[in-house]
């Protein structure tokens, strides 16, 4: 996967990279050793604007509780920022999360990336899809 990150086929989000680097494991060592060609900065004004729209949507939606807004408003939660960046620049998010059924009578306190992506017309898929698209070979 390193080659795909270094050649710009896989784009890394700064908040995700920072979170990984905080660890003291093989993954953190691995990402520190990569020359990242395309690192998305969440402080981009267009991303900030879209981030605000996402939080406003969660606040106004009958499908989410105030706890959902409080959770996604935390500065260290990358999910809404990731969706904002993907929406702004037309990227596809890779996640293992699956959409969940929403019920206005039982608002969720845990937004899921796929549900919010659908609201903002952001493409998402899983790691296996990405590996297939990149003709990724193990070994």
Short mmCIF file of N, CA and C in Angstrom, two decimals:
data_model
loop_
_atom_site.label_atom_id
_atom_site.label_comp_id
_atom_site.label_asym_id
_atom_site.label_seq_id
_atom_site.Cartn_x
_atom_site.Cartn_y
_atom_site.Cartn_z
N UNK A 1 0.83 -1.18 0.00
CA UNK A 1 0.00 0.00 0.00
C UNK A 1 0.88 1.25 0.00
N UNK A 2 2.07 1.13 0.53
CA UNK A 2 2.99 2.26 0.60
C UNK A 2 3.18 2.92 -0.76
N UNK A 3 3.36 2.13 -1.80
CA UNK A 3 3.59 2.68 -3.14
C UNK A 3 2.40 3.51 -3.61
N UNK A 4 1.18 3.09 -3.25
CA UNK A 4 -0.02 3.82 -3.67
C UNK A 4 -0.16 5.15 -2.94
N UNK A 5 0.31 5.18 -1.71
CA UNK A 5 0.30 6.44 -0.96
C UNK A 5 1.38 7.37 -1.52
N UNK A 6 2.55 6.82 -1.78
CA UNK A 6 3.65 7.65 -2.28
C UNK A 6 3.42 8.16 -3.70
N UNK A 7 2.66 7.40 -4.51
CA UNK A 7 2.40 7.89 -5.87
C UNK A 7 1.11 8.70 -5.97
N UNK A 8 0.41 8.89 -4.84
CA UNK A 8 -0.78 9.73 -4.83
C UNK A 8 -2.07 9.03 -5.19
N UNK A 9 -2.05 7.70 -5.40
CA UNK A 9 -3.29 6.96 -5.70
C UNK A 9 -4.18 6.87 -4.47
N UNK A 10 -3.54 6.84 -3.30
CA UNK A 10 -4.26 6.86 -2.03
C UNK A 10 -3.89 8.16 -1.34
N UNK A 11 -4.90 8.91 -0.97
CA UNK A 11 -4.68 10.21 -0.34
C UNK A 11 -4.92 10.06 1.15
N UNK A 12 -4.05 10.67 1.93
CA UNK A 12 -4.13 10.57 3.38
C UNK A 12 -4.64 11.88 3.96
N UNK A 13 -5.47 11.76 4.96
CA UNK A 13 -6.04 12.92 5.66
C UNK A 13 -5.18 13.22 6.88
N UNK A 14 -4.83 14.46 7.09
CA UNK A 14 -3.91 14.83 8.17
C UNK A 14 -4.35 14.35 9.54
N UNK A 15 -5.62 14.43 9.85
CA UNK A 15 -6.11 14.01 11.16
C UNK A 15 -5.96 12.51 11.36
N UNK A 16 -6.15 11.74 10.30
CA UNK A 16 -5.99 10.29 10.38
C UNK A 16 -4.51 9.95 10.57
N UNK A 17 -3.67 10.60 9.81
CA UNK A 17 -2.22 10.38 9.93
C UNK A 17 -1.76 10.72 11.35
N UNK A 18 -2.18 11.84 11.87
CA UNK A 18 -1.79 12.26 13.22
C UNK A 18 -2.24 11.26 14.27
N UNK A 19 -3.44 10.73 14.11
CA UNK A 19 -3.96 9.75 15.06
C UNK A 19 -3.12 8.47 15.02
N UNK A 20 -2.78 8.02 13.83
CA UNK A 20 -1.97 6.81 13.69
C UNK A 20 -0.58 7.03 14.29
N UNK A 21 -0.02 8.20 14.04
CA UNK A 21 1.34 8.48 14.53
C UNK A 21 1.41 8.56 16.06
N UNK A 22 0.30 8.80 16.72
CA UNK A 22 0.30 8.85 18.19
C UNK A 22 0.55 7.48 18.80
N UNK A 23 0.27 6.44 18.04
CA UNK A 23 0.46 5.08 18.54
C UNK A 23 1.93 4.73 18.69
N UNK A 24 2.15 3.63 19.35
CA UNK A 24 3.50 3.13 19.52
C UNK A 24 3.51 1.67 19.06
N UNK A 25 3.17 1.48 17.78
CA UNK A 25 3.04 0.14 17.24
C UNK A 25 3.60 0.10 15.81
N UNK A 26 3.44 -1.03 15.17
CA UNK A 26 3.97 -1.21 13.81
C UNK A 26 3.32 -0.26 12.81
N UNK A 27 2.02 -0.01 12.97
CA UNK A 27 1.32 0.88 12.04
C UNK A 27 1.87 2.30 12.14
N UNK A 28 2.10 2.77 13.35
CA UNK A 28 2.64 4.13 13.51
C UNK A 28 4.06 4.22 12.95
N UNK A 29 4.86 3.20 13.15
CA UNK A 29 6.22 3.18 12.57
C UNK A 29 6.14 3.18 11.05
N UNK A 30 5.20 2.40 10.53
CA UNK A 30 5.04 2.27 9.08
C UNK A 30 4.68 3.60 8.45
N UNK A 31 3.65 4.28 9.00
CA UNK A 31 3.20 5.54 8.38
C UNK A 31 4.25 6.64 8.50
N UNK A 32 5.03 6.62 9.58
CA UNK A 32 6.10 7.60 9.74
C UNK A 32 7.19 7.42 8.69
N UNK A 33 7.30 6.22 8.15
CA UNK A 33 8.33 5.93 7.14
C UNK A 33 7.88 6.16 5.71
N UNK A 34 6.69 6.68 5.53
CA UNK A 34 6.16 6.89 4.18
C UNK A 34 6.32 8.35 3.77
N UNK A 35 6.68 8.55 2.53
CA UNK A 35 6.72 9.89 1.95
C UNK A 35 5.34 10.15 1.36
N UNK A 36 4.51 10.88 2.08
CA UNK A 36 3.13 11.10 1.65
C UNK A 36 3.07 12.23 0.63
N UNK A 37 2.63 11.87 -0.57
CA UNK A 37 2.56 12.81 -1.68
C UNK A 37 1.41 13.79 -1.51
N UNK A 38 0.27 13.28 -1.11
CA UNK A 38 -0.94 14.09 -1.06
C UNK A 38 -1.57 14.00 0.33
N UNK A 39 -1.23 14.94 1.19
CA UNK A 39 -1.77 14.99 2.55
C UNK A 39 -2.81 16.11 2.60
N UNK A 40 -4.04 15.75 2.93
CA UNK A 40 -5.12 16.73 2.98
C UNK A 40 -5.08 17.44 4.33
N UNK A 41 -5.10 18.74 4.29
CA UNK A 41 -5.08 19.56 5.51
C UNK A 41 -6.51 19.97 5.85
N UNK A 42 -6.97 19.56 7.02
CA UNK A 42 -8.36 19.85 7.41
C UNK A 42 -8.61 21.34 7.62
N UNK A 43 -7.55 22.14 7.67
CA UNK A 43 -7.72 23.59 7.87
C UNK A 43 -8.03 24.34 6.57
N UNK A 44 -8.15 23.62 5.47
CA UNK A 44 -8.54 24.20 4.19
C UNK A 44 -9.91 24.87 4.37
N UNK A 45 -10.05 26.11 3.92
CA UNK A 45 -11.29 26.87 4.16
C UNK A 45 -12.52 26.20 3.55
N UNK A 46 -12.37 25.55 2.40
CA UNK A 46 -13.50 24.86 1.79
C UNK A 46 -13.93 23.65 2.62
N UNK A 47 -12.95 22.97 3.19
CA UNK A 47 -13.26 21.82 4.04
C UNK A 47 -13.94 22.29 5.33
N UNK A 48 -13.46 23.37 5.89
CA UNK A 48 -14.07 23.92 7.11
C UNK A 48 -15.53 24.29 6.85
N UNK A 49 -15.80 24.88 5.71
CA UNK A 49 -17.18 25.25 5.36
C UNK A 49 -18.08 24.02 5.27
N UNK A 50 -17.58 22.98 4.63
CA UNK A 50 -18.37 21.75 4.48
C UNK A 50 -18.53 21.05 5.83
N UNK A 51 -17.50 21.09 6.65
CA UNK A 51 -17.57 20.53 8.01
C UNK A 51 -18.71 21.19 8.79
N UNK A 52 -18.80 22.49 8.67
CA UNK A 52 -19.87 23.24 9.34
C UNK A 52 -21.24 22.78 8.84
N UNK A 53 -21.37 22.55 7.54
CA UNK A 53 -22.63 22.07 6.97
C UNK A 53 -23.00 20.70 7.53
N UNK A 54 -22.00 19.84 7.69
CA UNK A 54 -22.24 18.50 8.22
C UNK A 54 -22.74 18.57 9.65
N UNK A 55 -22.09 19.38 10.48
CA UNK A 55 -22.54 19.52 11.86
C UNK A 55 -23.92 20.16 11.94
N UNK A 56 -24.19 21.12 11.07
CA UNK A 56 -25.52 21.74 11.04
C UNK A 56 -26.58 20.70 10.65
N UNK A 57 -26.25 19.85 9.70
CA UNK A 57 -27.17 18.78 9.31
C UNK A 57 -27.47 17.87 10.50
N UNK A 58 -26.44 17.44 11.22
CA UNK A 58 -26.63 16.55 12.36
C UNK A 58 -27.48 17.24 13.43
N UNK A 59 -27.22 18.51 13.66
CA UNK A 59 -27.97 19.27 14.66
C UNK A 59 -29.45 19.37 14.29
N UNK A 60 -29.75 19.58 13.02
CA UNK A 60 -31.12 19.78 12.57
C UNK A 60 -31.88 18.48 12.28
N UNK A 61 -31.14 17.39 12.10
CA UNK A 61 -31.76 16.14 11.70
C UNK A 61 -32.54 15.49 12.83
N UNK A 62 -33.70 14.98 12.50
CA UNK A 62 -34.52 14.26 13.48
C UNK A 62 -33.94 12.87 13.76
N UNK A 63 -32.95 12.45 12.98
CA UNK A 63 -32.37 11.12 13.14
C UNK A 63 -31.20 11.08 14.12
N UNK A 64 -30.75 12.25 14.59
CA UNK A 64 -29.59 12.30 15.48
C UNK A 64 -29.92 13.07 16.76
N UNK A 65 -29.40 12.56 17.85
CA UNK A 65 -29.60 13.20 19.15
C UNK A 65 -28.56 14.30 19.37
N UNK A 66 -28.74 15.07 20.42
CA UNK A 66 -27.75 16.11 20.75
C UNK A 66 -26.42 15.48 21.13
N UNK A 67 -26.45 14.25 21.62
CA UNK A 67 -25.20 13.53 21.94
C UNK A 67 -24.40 13.28 20.65
N UNK A 68 -25.08 13.01 19.55
CA UNK A 68 -24.39 12.80 18.26
C UNK A 68 -23.65 14.06 17.85
N UNK A 69 -24.31 15.19 17.99
CA UNK A 69 -23.67 16.46 17.65
C UNK A 69 -22.48 16.72 18.57
N UNK A 70 -22.66 16.50 19.86
CA UNK A 70 -21.57 16.71 20.82
C UNK A 70 -20.37 15.82 20.48
N UNK A 71 -20.64 14.57 20.14
CA UNK A 71 -19.56 13.63 19.81
C UNK A 71 -18.81 14.06 18.55
N UNK A 72 -19.53 14.36 17.49
CA UNK A 72 -18.88 14.72 16.22
C UNK A 72 -18.31 16.13 16.24
N UNK A 73 -18.64 16.92 17.22
CA UNK A 73 -18.08 18.28 17.34
C UNK A 73 -16.72 18.29 18.03
N UNK A 74 -16.33 17.18 18.64
CA UNK A 74 -15.05 17.13 19.33
C UNK A 74 -13.91 17.32 18.33
N UNK A 75 -12.91 18.08 18.73
CA UNK A 75 -11.82 18.43 17.81
C UNK A 75 -11.01 17.24 17.33
N UNK A 76 -11.01 16.15 18.08
CA UNK A 76 -10.20 15.00 17.69
C UNK A 76 -10.97 13.93 16.91
N UNK A 77 -12.23 14.19 16.60
CA UNK A 77 -13.04 13.23 15.84
C UNK A 77 -12.88 13.54 14.35
N UNK A 78 -12.25 12.62 13.63
CA UNK A 78 -11.90 12.85 12.22
C UNK A 78 -13.07 12.61 11.26
N UNK A 79 -14.05 11.80 11.64
CA UNK A 79 -15.10 11.39 10.69
C UNK A 79 -15.77 12.56 9.96
N UNK A 80 -16.29 13.57 10.65
CA UNK A 80 -16.95 14.65 9.89
C UNK A 80 -15.97 15.42 9.02
N UNK A 81 -14.73 15.54 9.47
CA UNK A 81 -13.72 16.23 8.66
C UNK A 81 -13.40 15.43 7.40
N UNK A 82 -13.33 14.12 7.56
CA UNK A 82 -13.04 13.23 6.43
C UNK A 82 -14.15 13.36 5.38
N UNK A 83 -15.38 13.35 5.83
CA UNK A 83 -16.52 13.48 4.91
C UNK A 83 -16.50 14.86 4.26
N UNK A 84 -16.16 15.88 5.02
CA UNK A 84 -16.10 17.24 4.46
C UNK A 84 -15.03 17.32 3.37
N UNK A 85 -13.89 16.73 3.60
CA UNK A 85 -12.81 16.74 2.59
C UNK A 85 -13.23 15.97 1.35
N UNK A 86 -13.82 14.79 1.55
CA UNK A 86 -14.26 13.98 0.41
C UNK A 86 -15.35 14.70 -0.39
N UNK A 87 -16.26 15.35 0.30
CA UNK A 87 -17.31 16.10 -0.37
C UNK A 87 -16.74 17.28 -1.16
N UNK A 88 -15.81 17.96 -0.56
CA UNK A 88 -15.21 19.14 -1.18
C UNK A 88 -14.42 18.79 -2.44
N UNK A 89 -13.68 17.69 -2.39
CA UNK A 89 -12.76 17.37 -3.48
C UNK A 89 -13.11 16.12 -4.28
N UNK A 90 -14.27 15.53 -4.02
CA UNK A 90 -14.73 14.40 -4.82
C UNK A 90 -14.00 13.10 -4.56
N UNK A 91 -13.50 12.91 -3.35
CA UNK A 91 -12.81 11.68 -3.00
C UNK A 91 -13.79 10.61 -2.56
N UNK A 92 -13.34 9.36 -2.58
CA UNK A 92 -14.09 8.23 -2.05
C UNK A 92 -13.49 7.87 -0.70
N UNK A 93 -14.32 7.70 0.30
CA UNK A 93 -13.86 7.32 1.64
C UNK A 93 -13.83 5.79 1.72
N UNK A 94 -12.75 5.28 2.27
CA UNK A 94 -12.63 3.85 2.50
C UNK A 94 -12.88 3.60 3.99
N UNK A 95 -13.87 2.78 4.27
CA UNK A 95 -14.26 2.49 5.65
C UNK A 95 -14.87 1.11 5.74
N UNK A 96 -14.76 0.50 6.90
CA UNK A 96 -15.46 -0.77 7.13
C UNK A 96 -16.82 -0.53 7.77
N UNK A 97 -17.15 0.71 8.09
CA UNK A 97 -18.48 1.00 8.64
C UNK A 97 -19.54 0.72 7.59
N UNK A 98 -20.69 0.33 8.07
CA UNK A 98 -21.85 0.07 7.22
C UNK A 98 -22.96 1.04 7.61
N UNK A 99 -23.81 1.40 6.64
CA UNK A 99 -24.94 2.27 7.01
C UNK A 99 -25.87 1.54 7.96
N UNK A 100 -26.53 2.31 8.79
CA UNK A 100 -27.52 1.75 9.72
C UNK A 100 -28.88 2.35 9.41
N UNK A 101 -29.92 1.62 9.78
CA UNK A 101 -31.29 2.14 9.62
C UNK A 101 -31.50 3.27 10.60
N UNK A 102 -32.15 4.29 10.12
CA UNK A 102 -32.40 5.45 10.95
C UNK A 102 -33.88 5.50 11.32
N UNK A 103 -34.16 5.92 12.55
CA UNK A 103 -35.52 5.99 13.06
C UNK A 103 -35.69 7.31 13.81
N UNK A 104 -36.54 8.15 13.30
CA UNK A 104 -36.77 9.46 13.93
C UNK A 104 -37.33 9.32 15.34
N UNK A 105 -37.97 8.20 15.64
CA UNK A 105 -38.50 7.98 16.99
C UNK A 105 -37.43 7.53 17.98
N UNK A 106 -36.27 7.17 17.44
CA UNK A 106 -35.16 6.73 18.28
C UNK A 106 -33.87 7.32 17.70
N UNK A 107 -33.65 8.62 17.87
CA UNK A 107 -32.48 9.28 17.27
C UNK A 107 -31.16 8.64 17.72
N UNK A 108 -30.26 8.54 16.79
CA UNK A 108 -28.95 7.93 17.04
C UNK A 108 -28.00 8.92 17.72
N UNK A 109 -27.19 8.40 18.59
CA UNK A 109 -26.15 9.23 19.21
C UNK A 109 -24.78 8.93 18.61
N UNK A 110 -24.76 8.04 17.61
CA UNK A 110 -23.50 7.65 16.97
C UNK A 110 -23.63 7.69 15.44
N UNK A 111 -23.37 8.84 14.84
CA UNK A 111 -23.44 8.91 13.38
C UNK A 111 -22.46 7.94 12.73
N UNK A 112 -22.85 7.36 11.63
CA UNK A 112 -22.00 6.46 10.88
C UNK A 112 -21.57 7.14 9.58
N UNK A 113 -20.33 6.95 9.23
CA UNK A 113 -19.79 7.57 8.02
C UNK A 113 -20.68 7.32 6.81
N UNK A 114 -21.10 6.07 6.52
CA UNK A 114 -21.91 5.85 5.31
C UNK A 114 -23.23 6.62 5.30
N UNK A 115 -23.88 6.74 6.46
CA UNK A 115 -25.14 7.48 6.50
C UNK A 115 -24.94 8.95 6.17
N UNK A 116 -23.91 9.54 6.74
CA UNK A 116 -23.65 10.96 6.49
C UNK A 116 -23.15 11.14 5.06
N UNK A 117 -22.32 10.20 4.58
CA UNK A 117 -21.86 10.27 3.19
C UNK A 117 -23.05 10.30 2.23
N UNK A 118 -24.03 9.45 2.49
CA UNK A 118 -25.21 9.40 1.61
C UNK A 118 -25.93 10.74 1.58
N UNK A 119 -26.04 11.38 2.73
CA UNK A 119 -26.70 12.69 2.79
C UNK A 119 -25.96 13.75 1.99
N UNK A 120 -24.64 13.63 1.93
CA UNK A 120 -23.82 14.64 1.24
C UNK A 120 -23.30 14.16 -0.11
N UNK A 121 -23.86 13.04 -0.58
CA UNK A 121 -23.51 12.48 -1.89
C UNK A 121 -22.00 12.23 -2.03
N UNK A 122 -21.43 11.66 -0.98
CA UNK A 122 -20.01 11.31 -0.96
C UNK A 122 -19.90 9.81 -1.17
N UNK A 123 -19.03 9.41 -2.08
CA UNK A 123 -18.83 7.98 -2.33
C UNK A 123 -18.04 7.38 -1.17
N UNK A 124 -18.39 6.14 -0.85
CA UNK A 124 -17.65 5.39 0.16
C UNK A 124 -17.64 3.93 -0.25
N UNK A 125 -16.63 3.23 0.21
CA UNK A 125 -16.54 1.80 -0.04
C UNK A 125 -15.60 1.20 0.99
N UNK A 126 -15.37 -0.11 0.89
CA UNK A 126 -14.51 -0.76 1.88
C UNK A 126 -13.11 -1.02 1.33
N UNK A 127 -12.24 -1.49 2.19
CA UNK A 127 -10.84 -1.71 1.85
C UNK A 127 -10.70 -2.73 0.72
N UNK A 128 -11.55 -3.74 0.70
CA UNK A 128 -11.46 -4.76 -0.35
C UNK A 128 -11.76 -4.17 -1.72
N UNK A 129 -12.71 -3.28 -1.80
CA UNK A 129 -13.02 -2.58 -3.04
C UNK A 129 -11.79 -1.80 -3.51
N UNK A 130 -11.18 -1.06 -2.59
CA UNK A 130 -10.01 -0.26 -2.95
C UNK A 130 -8.88 -1.15 -3.45
N UNK A 131 -8.65 -2.26 -2.76
CA UNK A 131 -7.58 -3.16 -3.15
C UNK A 131 -7.83 -3.72 -4.55
N UNK A 132 -9.07 -4.04 -4.85
CA UNK A 132 -9.42 -4.55 -6.17
C UNK A 132 -9.21 -3.47 -7.24
N UNK A 133 -9.64 -2.25 -6.94
CA UNK A 133 -9.48 -1.15 -7.89
C UNK A 133 -8.02 -0.85 -8.20
N UNK A 134 -7.16 -1.03 -7.21
CA UNK A 134 -5.73 -0.76 -7.39
C UNK A 134 -4.95 -2.01 -7.82
N UNK A 135 -5.68 -3.10 -8.08
CA UNK A 135 -5.03 -4.38 -8.43
C UNK A 135 -3.97 -4.73 -7.38
N UNK A 136 -4.34 -4.52 -6.14
CA UNK A 136 -3.44 -4.74 -5.01
C UNK A 136 -3.18 -6.22 -4.83
N UNK A 137 -1.93 -6.58 -4.71
CA UNK A 137 -1.53 -7.98 -4.51
C UNK A 137 -0.89 -8.13 -3.13
N UNK A 138 -1.27 -9.15 -2.42
CA UNK A 138 -0.66 -9.44 -1.12
C UNK A 138 0.65 -10.19 -1.33
N UNK A 139 1.59 -9.89 -0.46
CA UNK A 139 2.85 -10.66 -0.49
C UNK A 139 3.97 -10.02 -1.20
#
